[in-house]
Coordinates of C-alpha atoms (C1' of nucleotides) in Angstrom, one line a residue:
Chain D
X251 CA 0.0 0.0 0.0
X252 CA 2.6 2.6 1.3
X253 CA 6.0 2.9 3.1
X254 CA 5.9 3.6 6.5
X255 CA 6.2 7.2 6.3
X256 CA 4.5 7.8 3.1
X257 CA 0.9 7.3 2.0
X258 CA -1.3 8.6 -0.8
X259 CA -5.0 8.3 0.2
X260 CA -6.8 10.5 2.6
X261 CA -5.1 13.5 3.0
X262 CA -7.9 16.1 2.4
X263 CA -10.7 14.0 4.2
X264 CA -12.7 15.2 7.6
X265 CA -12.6 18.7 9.1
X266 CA -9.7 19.3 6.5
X267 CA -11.9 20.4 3.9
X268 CA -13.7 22.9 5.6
X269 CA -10.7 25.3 5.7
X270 CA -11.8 27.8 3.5
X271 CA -9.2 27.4 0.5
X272 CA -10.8 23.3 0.0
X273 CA -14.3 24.7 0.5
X274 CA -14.3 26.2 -3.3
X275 CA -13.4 22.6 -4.5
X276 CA -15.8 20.5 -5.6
X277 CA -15.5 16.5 -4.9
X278 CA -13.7 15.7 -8.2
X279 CA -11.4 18.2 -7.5
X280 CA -10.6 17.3 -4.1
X281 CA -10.6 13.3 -5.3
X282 CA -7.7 14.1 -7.9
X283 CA -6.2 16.2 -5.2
X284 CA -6.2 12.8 -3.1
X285 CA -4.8 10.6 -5.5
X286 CA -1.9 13.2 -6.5
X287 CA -0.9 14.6 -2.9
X288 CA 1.7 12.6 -1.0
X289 CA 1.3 12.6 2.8
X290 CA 4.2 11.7 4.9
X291 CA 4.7 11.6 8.8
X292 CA 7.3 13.2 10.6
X293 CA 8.5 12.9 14.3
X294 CA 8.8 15.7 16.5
X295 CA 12.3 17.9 15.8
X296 CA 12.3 17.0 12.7
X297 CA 12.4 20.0 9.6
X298 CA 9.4 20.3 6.7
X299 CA 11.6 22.9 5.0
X300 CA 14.3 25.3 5.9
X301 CA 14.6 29.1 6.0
X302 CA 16.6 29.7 2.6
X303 CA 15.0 26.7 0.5
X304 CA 13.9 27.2 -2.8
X305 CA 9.9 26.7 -2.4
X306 CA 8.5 23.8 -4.3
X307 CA 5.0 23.9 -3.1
X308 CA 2.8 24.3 -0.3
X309 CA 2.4 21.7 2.8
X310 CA -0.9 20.6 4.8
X311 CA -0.8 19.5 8.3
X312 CA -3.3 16.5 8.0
X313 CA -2.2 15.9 11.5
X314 CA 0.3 17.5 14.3
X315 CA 1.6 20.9 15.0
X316 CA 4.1 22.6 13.7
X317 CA 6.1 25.4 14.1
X318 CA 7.6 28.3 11.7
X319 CA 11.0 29.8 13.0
X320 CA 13.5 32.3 12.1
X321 CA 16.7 32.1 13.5
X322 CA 19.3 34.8 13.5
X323 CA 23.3 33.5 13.6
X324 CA 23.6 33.7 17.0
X325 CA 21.5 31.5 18.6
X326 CA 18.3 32.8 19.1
X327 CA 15.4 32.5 17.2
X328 CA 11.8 33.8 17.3
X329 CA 8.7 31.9 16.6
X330 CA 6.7 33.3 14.0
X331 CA 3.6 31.3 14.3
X332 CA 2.1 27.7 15.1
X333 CA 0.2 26.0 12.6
X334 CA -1.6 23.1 13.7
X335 CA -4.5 20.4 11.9
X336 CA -5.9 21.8 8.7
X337 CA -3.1 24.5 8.6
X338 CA -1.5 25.1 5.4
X339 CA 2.3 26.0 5.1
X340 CA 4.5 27.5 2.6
X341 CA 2.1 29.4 1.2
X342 CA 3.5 32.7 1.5
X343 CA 6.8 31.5 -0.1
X344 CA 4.9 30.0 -3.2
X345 CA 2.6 32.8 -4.0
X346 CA 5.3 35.8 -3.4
X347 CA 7.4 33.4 -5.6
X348 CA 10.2 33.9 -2.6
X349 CA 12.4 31.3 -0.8
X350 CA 11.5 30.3 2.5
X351 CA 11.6 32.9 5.2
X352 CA 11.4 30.4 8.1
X353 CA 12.2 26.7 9.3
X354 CA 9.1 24.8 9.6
X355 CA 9.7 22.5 12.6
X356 CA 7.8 19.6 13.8
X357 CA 6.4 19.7 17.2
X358 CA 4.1 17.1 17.5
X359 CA 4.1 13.8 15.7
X360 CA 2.4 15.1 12.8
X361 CA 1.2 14.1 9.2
X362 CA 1.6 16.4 6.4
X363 CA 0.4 16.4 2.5
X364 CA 2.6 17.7 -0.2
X365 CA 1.6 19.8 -2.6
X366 CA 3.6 20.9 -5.7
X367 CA 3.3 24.2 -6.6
X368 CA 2.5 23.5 -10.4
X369 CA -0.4 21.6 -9.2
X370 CA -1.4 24.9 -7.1
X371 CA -1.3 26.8 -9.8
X372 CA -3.6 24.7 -11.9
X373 CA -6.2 24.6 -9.3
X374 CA -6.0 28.9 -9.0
X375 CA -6.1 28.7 -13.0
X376 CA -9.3 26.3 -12.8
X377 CA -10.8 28.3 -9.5
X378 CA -10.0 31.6 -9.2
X379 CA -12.0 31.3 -6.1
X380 CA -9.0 29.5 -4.6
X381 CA -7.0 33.0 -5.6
X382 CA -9.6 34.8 -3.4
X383 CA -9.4 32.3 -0.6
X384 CA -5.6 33.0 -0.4
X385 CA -6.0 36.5 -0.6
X386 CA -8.4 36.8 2.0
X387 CA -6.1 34.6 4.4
X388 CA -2.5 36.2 3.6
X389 CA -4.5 39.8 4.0
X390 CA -5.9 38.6 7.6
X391 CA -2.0 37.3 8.2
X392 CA -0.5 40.4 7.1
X393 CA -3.0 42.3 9.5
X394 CA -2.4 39.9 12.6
X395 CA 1.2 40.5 11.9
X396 CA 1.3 44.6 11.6
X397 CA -0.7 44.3 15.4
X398 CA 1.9 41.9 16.6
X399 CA 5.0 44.4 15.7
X400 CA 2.8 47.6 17.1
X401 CA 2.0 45.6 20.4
X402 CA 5.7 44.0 20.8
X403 CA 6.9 47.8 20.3
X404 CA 4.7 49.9 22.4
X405 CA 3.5 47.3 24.9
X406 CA 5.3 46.1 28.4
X407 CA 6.1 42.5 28.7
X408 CA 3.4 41.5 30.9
X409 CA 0.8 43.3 28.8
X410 CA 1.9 41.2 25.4
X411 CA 2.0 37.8 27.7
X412 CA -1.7 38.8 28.6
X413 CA -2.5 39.6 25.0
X414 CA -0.5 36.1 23.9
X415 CA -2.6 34.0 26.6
X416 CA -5.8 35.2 25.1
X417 CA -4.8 34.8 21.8
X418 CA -4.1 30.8 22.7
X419 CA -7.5 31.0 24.5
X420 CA -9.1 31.3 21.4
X421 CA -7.6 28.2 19.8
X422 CA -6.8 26.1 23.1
X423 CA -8.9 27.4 26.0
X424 CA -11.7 25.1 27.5
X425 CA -14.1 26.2 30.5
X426 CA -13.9 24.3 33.3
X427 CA -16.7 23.2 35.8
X428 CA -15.7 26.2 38.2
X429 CA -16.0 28.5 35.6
X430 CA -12.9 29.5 35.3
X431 CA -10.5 28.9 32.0
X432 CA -8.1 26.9 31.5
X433 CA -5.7 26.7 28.6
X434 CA -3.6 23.4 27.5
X435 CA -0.6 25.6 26.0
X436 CA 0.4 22.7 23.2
X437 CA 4.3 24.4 23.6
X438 CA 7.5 24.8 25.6
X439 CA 7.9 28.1 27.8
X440 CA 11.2 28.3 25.6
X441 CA 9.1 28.7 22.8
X442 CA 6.0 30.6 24.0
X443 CA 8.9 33.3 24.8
X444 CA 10.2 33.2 21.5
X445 CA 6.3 33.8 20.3
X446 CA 6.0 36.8 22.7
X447 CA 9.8 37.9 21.4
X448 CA 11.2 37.9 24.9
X449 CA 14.1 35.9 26.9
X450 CA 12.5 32.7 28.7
X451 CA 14.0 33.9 32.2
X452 CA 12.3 37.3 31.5
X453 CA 8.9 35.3 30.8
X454 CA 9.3 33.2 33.8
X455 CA 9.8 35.7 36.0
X456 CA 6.9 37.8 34.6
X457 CA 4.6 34.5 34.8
X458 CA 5.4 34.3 38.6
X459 CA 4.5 37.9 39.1
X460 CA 1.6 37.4 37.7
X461 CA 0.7 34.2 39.4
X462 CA 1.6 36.5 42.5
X463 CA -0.8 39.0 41.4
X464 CA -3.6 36.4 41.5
X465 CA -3.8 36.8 37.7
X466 CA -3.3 33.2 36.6
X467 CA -2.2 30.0 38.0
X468 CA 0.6 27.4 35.9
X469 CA 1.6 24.3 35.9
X470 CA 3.9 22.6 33.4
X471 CA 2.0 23.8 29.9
X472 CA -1.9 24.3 31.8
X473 CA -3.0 27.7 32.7
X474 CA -5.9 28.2 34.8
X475 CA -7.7 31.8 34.3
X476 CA -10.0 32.8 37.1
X477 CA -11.0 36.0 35.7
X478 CA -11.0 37.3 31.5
X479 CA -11.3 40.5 32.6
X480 CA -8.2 41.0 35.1
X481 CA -6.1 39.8 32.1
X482 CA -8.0 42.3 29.6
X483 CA -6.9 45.0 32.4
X484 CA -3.4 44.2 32.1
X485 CA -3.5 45.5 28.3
X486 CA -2.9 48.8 27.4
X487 CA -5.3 51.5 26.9
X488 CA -7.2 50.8 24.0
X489 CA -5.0 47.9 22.8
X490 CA -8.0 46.0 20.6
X491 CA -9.4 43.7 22.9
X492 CA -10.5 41.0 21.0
X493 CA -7.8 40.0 18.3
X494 CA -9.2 37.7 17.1
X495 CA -12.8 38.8 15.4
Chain L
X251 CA -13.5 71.2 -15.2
X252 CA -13.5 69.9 -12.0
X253 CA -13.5 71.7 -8.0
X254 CA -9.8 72.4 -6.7
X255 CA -9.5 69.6 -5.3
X256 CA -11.5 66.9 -7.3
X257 CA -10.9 65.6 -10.9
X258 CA -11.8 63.2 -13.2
X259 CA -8.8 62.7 -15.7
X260 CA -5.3 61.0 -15.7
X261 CA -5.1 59.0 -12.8
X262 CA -3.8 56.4 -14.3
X263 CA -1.4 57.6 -16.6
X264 CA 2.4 58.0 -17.2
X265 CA 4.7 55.5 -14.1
X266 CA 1.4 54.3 -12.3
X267 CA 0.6 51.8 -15.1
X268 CA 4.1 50.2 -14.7
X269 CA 2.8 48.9 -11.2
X270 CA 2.6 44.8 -11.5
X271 CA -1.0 45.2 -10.3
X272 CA -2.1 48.2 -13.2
X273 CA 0.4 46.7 -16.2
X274 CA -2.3 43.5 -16.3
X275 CA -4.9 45.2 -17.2
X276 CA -5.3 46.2 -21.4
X277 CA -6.0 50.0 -22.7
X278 CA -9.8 49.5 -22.2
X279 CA -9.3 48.7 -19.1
X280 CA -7.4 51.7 -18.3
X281 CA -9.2 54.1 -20.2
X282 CA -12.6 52.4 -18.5
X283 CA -10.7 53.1 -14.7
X284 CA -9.7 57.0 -15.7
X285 CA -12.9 58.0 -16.1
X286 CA -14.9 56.5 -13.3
X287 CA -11.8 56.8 -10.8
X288 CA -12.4 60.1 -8.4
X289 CA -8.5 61.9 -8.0
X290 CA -8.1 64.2 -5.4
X291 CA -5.7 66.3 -3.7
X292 CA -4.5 66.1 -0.1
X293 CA -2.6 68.6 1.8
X294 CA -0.1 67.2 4.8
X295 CA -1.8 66.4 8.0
X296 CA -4.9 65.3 6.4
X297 CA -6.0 61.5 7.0
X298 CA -7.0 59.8 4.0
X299 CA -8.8 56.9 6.2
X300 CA -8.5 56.1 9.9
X301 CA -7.9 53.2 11.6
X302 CA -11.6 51.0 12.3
X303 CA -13.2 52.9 9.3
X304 CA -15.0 50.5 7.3
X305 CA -13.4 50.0 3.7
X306 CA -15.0 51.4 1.0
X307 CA -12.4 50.9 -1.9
X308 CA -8.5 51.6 -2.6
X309 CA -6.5 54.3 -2.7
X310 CA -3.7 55.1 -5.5
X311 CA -1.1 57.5 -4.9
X312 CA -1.1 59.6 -8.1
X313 CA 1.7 61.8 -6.4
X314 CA 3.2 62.3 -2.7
X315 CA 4.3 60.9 0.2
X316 CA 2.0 59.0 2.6
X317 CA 2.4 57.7 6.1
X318 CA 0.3 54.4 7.8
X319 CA 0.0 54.8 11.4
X320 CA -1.2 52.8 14.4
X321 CA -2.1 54.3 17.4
X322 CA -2.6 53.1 20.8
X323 CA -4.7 55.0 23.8
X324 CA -2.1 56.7 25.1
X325 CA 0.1 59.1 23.2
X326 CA 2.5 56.8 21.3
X327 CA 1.7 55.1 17.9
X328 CA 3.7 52.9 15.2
X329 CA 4.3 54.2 11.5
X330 CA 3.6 50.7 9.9
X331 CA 4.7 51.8 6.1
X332 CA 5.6 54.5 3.9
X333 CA 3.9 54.7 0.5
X334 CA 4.9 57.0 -2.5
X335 CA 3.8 57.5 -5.8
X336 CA 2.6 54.7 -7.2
X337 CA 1.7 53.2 -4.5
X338 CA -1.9 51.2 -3.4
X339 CA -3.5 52.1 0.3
X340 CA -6.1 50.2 1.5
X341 CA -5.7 46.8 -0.3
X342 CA -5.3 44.7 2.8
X343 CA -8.5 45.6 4.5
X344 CA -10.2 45.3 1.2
X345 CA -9.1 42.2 0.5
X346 CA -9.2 40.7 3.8
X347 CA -12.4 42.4 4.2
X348 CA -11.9 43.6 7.3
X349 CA -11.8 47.4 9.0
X350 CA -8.7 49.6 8.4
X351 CA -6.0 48.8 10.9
X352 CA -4.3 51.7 9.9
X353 CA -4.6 55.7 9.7
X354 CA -2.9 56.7 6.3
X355 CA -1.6 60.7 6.9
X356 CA -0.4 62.5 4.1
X357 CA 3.2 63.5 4.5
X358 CA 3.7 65.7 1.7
X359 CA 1.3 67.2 -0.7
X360 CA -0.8 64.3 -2.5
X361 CA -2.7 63.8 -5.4
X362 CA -4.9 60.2 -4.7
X363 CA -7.5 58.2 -6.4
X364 CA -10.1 56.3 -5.0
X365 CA -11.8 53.3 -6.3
X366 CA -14.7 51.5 -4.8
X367 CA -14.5 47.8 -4.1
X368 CA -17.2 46.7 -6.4
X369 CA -15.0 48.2 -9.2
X370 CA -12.0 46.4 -7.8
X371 CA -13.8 43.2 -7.4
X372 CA -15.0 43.6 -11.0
X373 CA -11.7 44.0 -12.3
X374 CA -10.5 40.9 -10.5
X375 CA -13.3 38.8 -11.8
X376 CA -12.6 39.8 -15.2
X377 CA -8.5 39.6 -15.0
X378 CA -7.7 36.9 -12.8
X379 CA -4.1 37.7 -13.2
X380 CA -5.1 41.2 -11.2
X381 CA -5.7 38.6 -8.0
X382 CA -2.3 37.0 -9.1
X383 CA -0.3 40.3 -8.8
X384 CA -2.3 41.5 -5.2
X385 CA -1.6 37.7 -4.0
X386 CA 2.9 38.3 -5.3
X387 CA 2.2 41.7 -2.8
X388 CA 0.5 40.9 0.0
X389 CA 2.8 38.1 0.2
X390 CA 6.0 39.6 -0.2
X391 CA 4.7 42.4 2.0
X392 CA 3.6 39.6 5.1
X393 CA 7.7 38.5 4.5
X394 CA 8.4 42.1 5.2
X395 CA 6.6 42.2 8.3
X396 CA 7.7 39.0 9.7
X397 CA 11.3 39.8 8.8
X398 CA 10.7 43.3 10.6
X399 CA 9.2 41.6 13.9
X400 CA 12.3 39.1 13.9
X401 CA 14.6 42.2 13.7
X402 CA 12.9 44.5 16.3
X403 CA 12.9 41.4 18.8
X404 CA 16.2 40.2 18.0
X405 CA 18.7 43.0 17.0
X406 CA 20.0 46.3 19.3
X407 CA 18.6 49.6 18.2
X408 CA 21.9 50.5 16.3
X409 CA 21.4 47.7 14.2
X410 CA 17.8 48.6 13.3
X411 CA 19.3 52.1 12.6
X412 CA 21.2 50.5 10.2
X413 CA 19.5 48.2 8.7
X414 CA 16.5 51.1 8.3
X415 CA 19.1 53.3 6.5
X416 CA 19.8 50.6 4.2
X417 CA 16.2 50.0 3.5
X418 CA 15.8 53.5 2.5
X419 CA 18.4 53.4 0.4
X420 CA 16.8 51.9 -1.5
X421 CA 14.2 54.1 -2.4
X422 CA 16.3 57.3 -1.5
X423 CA 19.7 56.6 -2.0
X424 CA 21.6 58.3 -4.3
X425 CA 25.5 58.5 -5.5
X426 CA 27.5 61.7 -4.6
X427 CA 30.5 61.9 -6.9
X428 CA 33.0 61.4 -4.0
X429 CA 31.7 58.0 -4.0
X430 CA 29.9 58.4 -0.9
X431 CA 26.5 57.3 -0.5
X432 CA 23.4 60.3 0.0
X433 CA 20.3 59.3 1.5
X434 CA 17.4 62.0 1.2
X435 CA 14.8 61.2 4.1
X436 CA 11.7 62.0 3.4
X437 CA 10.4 62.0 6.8
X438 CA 10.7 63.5 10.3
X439 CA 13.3 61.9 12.9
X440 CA 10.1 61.1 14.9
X441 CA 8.8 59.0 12.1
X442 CA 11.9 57.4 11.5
X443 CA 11.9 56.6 15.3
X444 CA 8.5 55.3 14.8
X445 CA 9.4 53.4 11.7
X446 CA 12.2 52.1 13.9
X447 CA 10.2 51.1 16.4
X448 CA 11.9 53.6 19.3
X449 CA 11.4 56.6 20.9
X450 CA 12.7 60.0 18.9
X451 CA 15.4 60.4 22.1
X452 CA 16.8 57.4 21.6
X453 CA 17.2 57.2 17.9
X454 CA 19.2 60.6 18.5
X455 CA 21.6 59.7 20.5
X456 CA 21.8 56.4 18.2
X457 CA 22.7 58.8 15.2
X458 CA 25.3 60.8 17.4
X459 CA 27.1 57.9 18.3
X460 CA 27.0 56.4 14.6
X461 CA 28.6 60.0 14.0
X462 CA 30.9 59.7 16.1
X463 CA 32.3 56.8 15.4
X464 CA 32.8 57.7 11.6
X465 CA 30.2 55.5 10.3
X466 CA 27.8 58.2 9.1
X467 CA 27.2 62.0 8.5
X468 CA 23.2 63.7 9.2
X469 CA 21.9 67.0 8.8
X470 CA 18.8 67.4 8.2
X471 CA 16.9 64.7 6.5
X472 CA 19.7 64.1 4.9
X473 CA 22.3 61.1 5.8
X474 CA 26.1 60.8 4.1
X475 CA 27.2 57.2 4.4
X476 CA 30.8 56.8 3.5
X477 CA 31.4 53.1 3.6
X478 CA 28.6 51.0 3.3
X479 CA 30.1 48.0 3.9
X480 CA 30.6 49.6 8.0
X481 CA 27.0 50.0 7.8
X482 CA 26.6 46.2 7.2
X483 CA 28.9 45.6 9.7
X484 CA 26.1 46.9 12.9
X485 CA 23.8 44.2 11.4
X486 CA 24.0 41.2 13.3
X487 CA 25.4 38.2 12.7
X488 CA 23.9 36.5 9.7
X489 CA 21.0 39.1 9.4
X490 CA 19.8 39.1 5.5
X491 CA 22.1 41.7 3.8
X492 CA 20.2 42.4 0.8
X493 CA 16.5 42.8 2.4
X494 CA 15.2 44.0 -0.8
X495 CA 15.9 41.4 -3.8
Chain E
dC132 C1' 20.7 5.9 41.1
dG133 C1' 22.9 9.5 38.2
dC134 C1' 22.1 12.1 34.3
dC135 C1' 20.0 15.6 31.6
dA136 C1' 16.8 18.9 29.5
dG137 C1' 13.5 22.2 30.8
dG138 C1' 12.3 25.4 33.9
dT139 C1' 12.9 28.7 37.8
dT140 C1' 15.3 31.9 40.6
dG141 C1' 19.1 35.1 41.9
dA142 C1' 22.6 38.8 41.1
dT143 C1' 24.2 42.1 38.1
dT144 C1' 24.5 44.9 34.0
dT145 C1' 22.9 47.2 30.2
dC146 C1' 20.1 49.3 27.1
dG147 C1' 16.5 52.2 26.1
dC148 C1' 12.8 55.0 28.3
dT149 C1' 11.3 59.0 31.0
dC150 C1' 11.4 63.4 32.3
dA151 C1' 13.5 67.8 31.7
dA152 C1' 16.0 71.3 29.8
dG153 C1' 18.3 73.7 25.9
dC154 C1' 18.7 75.1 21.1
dA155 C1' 17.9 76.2 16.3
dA156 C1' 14.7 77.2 12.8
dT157 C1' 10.3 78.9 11.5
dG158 C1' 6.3 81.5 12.2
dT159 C1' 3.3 85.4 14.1
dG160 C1' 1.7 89.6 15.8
dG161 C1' 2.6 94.2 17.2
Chain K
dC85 C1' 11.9 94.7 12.1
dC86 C1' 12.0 92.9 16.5
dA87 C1' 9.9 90.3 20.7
dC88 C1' 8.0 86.1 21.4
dA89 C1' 5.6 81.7 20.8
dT90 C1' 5.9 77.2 18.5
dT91 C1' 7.9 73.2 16.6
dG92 C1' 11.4 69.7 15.8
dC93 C1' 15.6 68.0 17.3
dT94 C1' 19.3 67.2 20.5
dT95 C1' 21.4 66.5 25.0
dG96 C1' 21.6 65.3 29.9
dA97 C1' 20.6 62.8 34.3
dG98 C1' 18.4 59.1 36.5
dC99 C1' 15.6 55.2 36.4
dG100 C1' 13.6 50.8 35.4
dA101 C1' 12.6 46.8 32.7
dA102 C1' 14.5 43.2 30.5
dA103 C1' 18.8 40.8 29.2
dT104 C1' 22.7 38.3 30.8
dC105 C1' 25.3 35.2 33.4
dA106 C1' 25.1 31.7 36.6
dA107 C1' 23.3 28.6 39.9
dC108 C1' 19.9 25.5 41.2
dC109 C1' 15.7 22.9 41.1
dT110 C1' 12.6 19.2 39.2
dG111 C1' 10.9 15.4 36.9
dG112 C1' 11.6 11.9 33.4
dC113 C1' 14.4 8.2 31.9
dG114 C1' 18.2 5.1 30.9

DNA sequence: CGCCAGGTTGATTTCGCTCAAGCAATGTGG
DNA sequence: CCACATTGCTTGAGCGAAATCAACCTGGCG
């Protein structure tokens, strides 16, 4: 049927397809897509493409979480964003016809489909509803990440972790019986400081004050949140308060 | 003919049409645009569209200089971009159909054309390769920013200073015939700082000791850069050199 | 058990911010 | 034409937030 690591069927099945770029597809469209599209695993640490690489077509995370870096020479690195089930990568690269910018890294034991950029652009040529589905995403990316360099410049460090904690909310937050929230953070402290652009001993440090404060509670990658609205306080005047619309 | 500060004609005429986005579209097309496209004139301090308007259309820069801002509540704000003649406002929130996150201020004395988004979307619908060229910009620009957010996270002020000036090289650099590099600012030190990312203070006392230590020359809005190459040296370690390809 | 990676804490330093004053260029009104 | 406000930029002194350097937990795992 397949290697071990590589498989052909399934790869746009389930919730997959009702990411807004597949939605303009119609079934036949989506079967050829199946029986083209390789889909591969890959074990946590392991690289989907590197910052530099020529860009050969776009990836989608059947499966997993994954994680888009930049690294500088020295050492240290910044996270640029997680991508997770039903996330597409690479697609920046492809449609500004520009190498990679960043090092997609495996987080999670993750499965991801392959698809060539060739076969990208015949689906935009037969869909130009694809074209719009793109545009609408990269223009809501290029937004998110014009707020991100305004609130990293003017905010303090304890406002931005507020601001990044109800940003995960939104993707990873549950309620729990008490009413309070709780957040299953799906990353490393080393690498929710490199999301909030800020040592890890600095974000430590400003998690305990915080914890002091009454804020929030931690332990390991859960956050409980007793009360929304003591975080939306620790955000600057007027910051927009709810990021994600 | 027209008021004194509306017309009808020439919009789109003369460098405009050589933008990727105007040079898909066929004479028809042009001549169609010209005459439905509203041009007026802006005089510096005036805002062509604050931030959390609803987005009625695009704006083209016939002629000027033009600054996009973010504010927060208190006093400070963030000068996200600079667009010139030539230049498109607006087409992020259009395309991504949201508000404006942005107020665009008019720098210098402007000349700027409006068109609505049903015209835009009809234009789209009938050149597909219009969506193709907003999708190469909005990409390349979404590179920009992330590249921008890596840098303000990861590299010292002086090395944003520098990298800045060699950004605006590009657009404003000129050869003296010493051999020395001139670059004609066409903003304030407090948008610079802003551009920076920086308080106005600090990016002084950056430039004085950048002066001092022979590396550059300011007076005015204008910057003498002897040596490049001393420039690159502030960048860190493995930072890209050429940020514009 | 010892090892090791990830995380926390502590001590110190540094960079950039804040607040405040000074200065040059431009404008304004008498 | 001069006195005086205003605006944009620079400089200074002091402070504070975050980085840096370094030690020390803690829990998982061979």
């Amino acid at each position: 049927m397949a290697s071990a690591s590589y498989r052909r069927r399934q790869c746009f099945a389930g919730p997959l397809l009702a990411e807004p770029e597949w939605r303009v597809l119609d079934r036949s469209e989506i079967d050829w897509l199946n029986a083209i599209v390789m889909c591969r695993a890959y074990a946590p640490g392991q690289c989907i493409f590197h910052e530099g690489d020529a860009c050969q077509g776009l990836y989608i995370i059947c499966e997993g979480l994954v994680a888009l870096r930049k690294h500088d020479g020295a050492g240290a690195s910044v996270l640029i964003r997680l991508a997770e089930t039903g996330d597409i990568l690479g697609y920046r690269s492809l449609l500004a016809e520009e190498p990679y910018q960043t090092t997609a890294e495996v987080l999670k034991p993750s499965r991801v489909g392959f698809v060539a950029t060739t076969i990208v652009h015949e689906l935009i040529a037969r869909k130009p509803d694809l074209a719009f589905a793109f545009l609408r995403r990269v223009c809501h990316d290029l937004g998110e990440a014009q707020e991100r360099f305004h609130l990293t410049v003017t905010q303090s460090l304890r406002a931005r972790v507020a601001y990044f904690l109800l940003l995960m909310k939104e993707d990873y937050g549950t309620e729990t019986p008490d009413g309070s929230l709780l957040i299953e953070l799906p990353i490393s402290r080393r690498d929710m400081a490199e999301m909030i652009g800020v040592r890890s001993e600095s974000l430590s440090r400003t998690i305990r004050q915080m914890t002091d404060d009454g804020i929030l509670a931690f332990s390991g990658h859960r956050a409980w949140i007793g009360n929304t609205d003591r975080l939306l306080d620790e955000l600057g005047p007027h910051v927009e308060r709810h990021p994600m619309t």
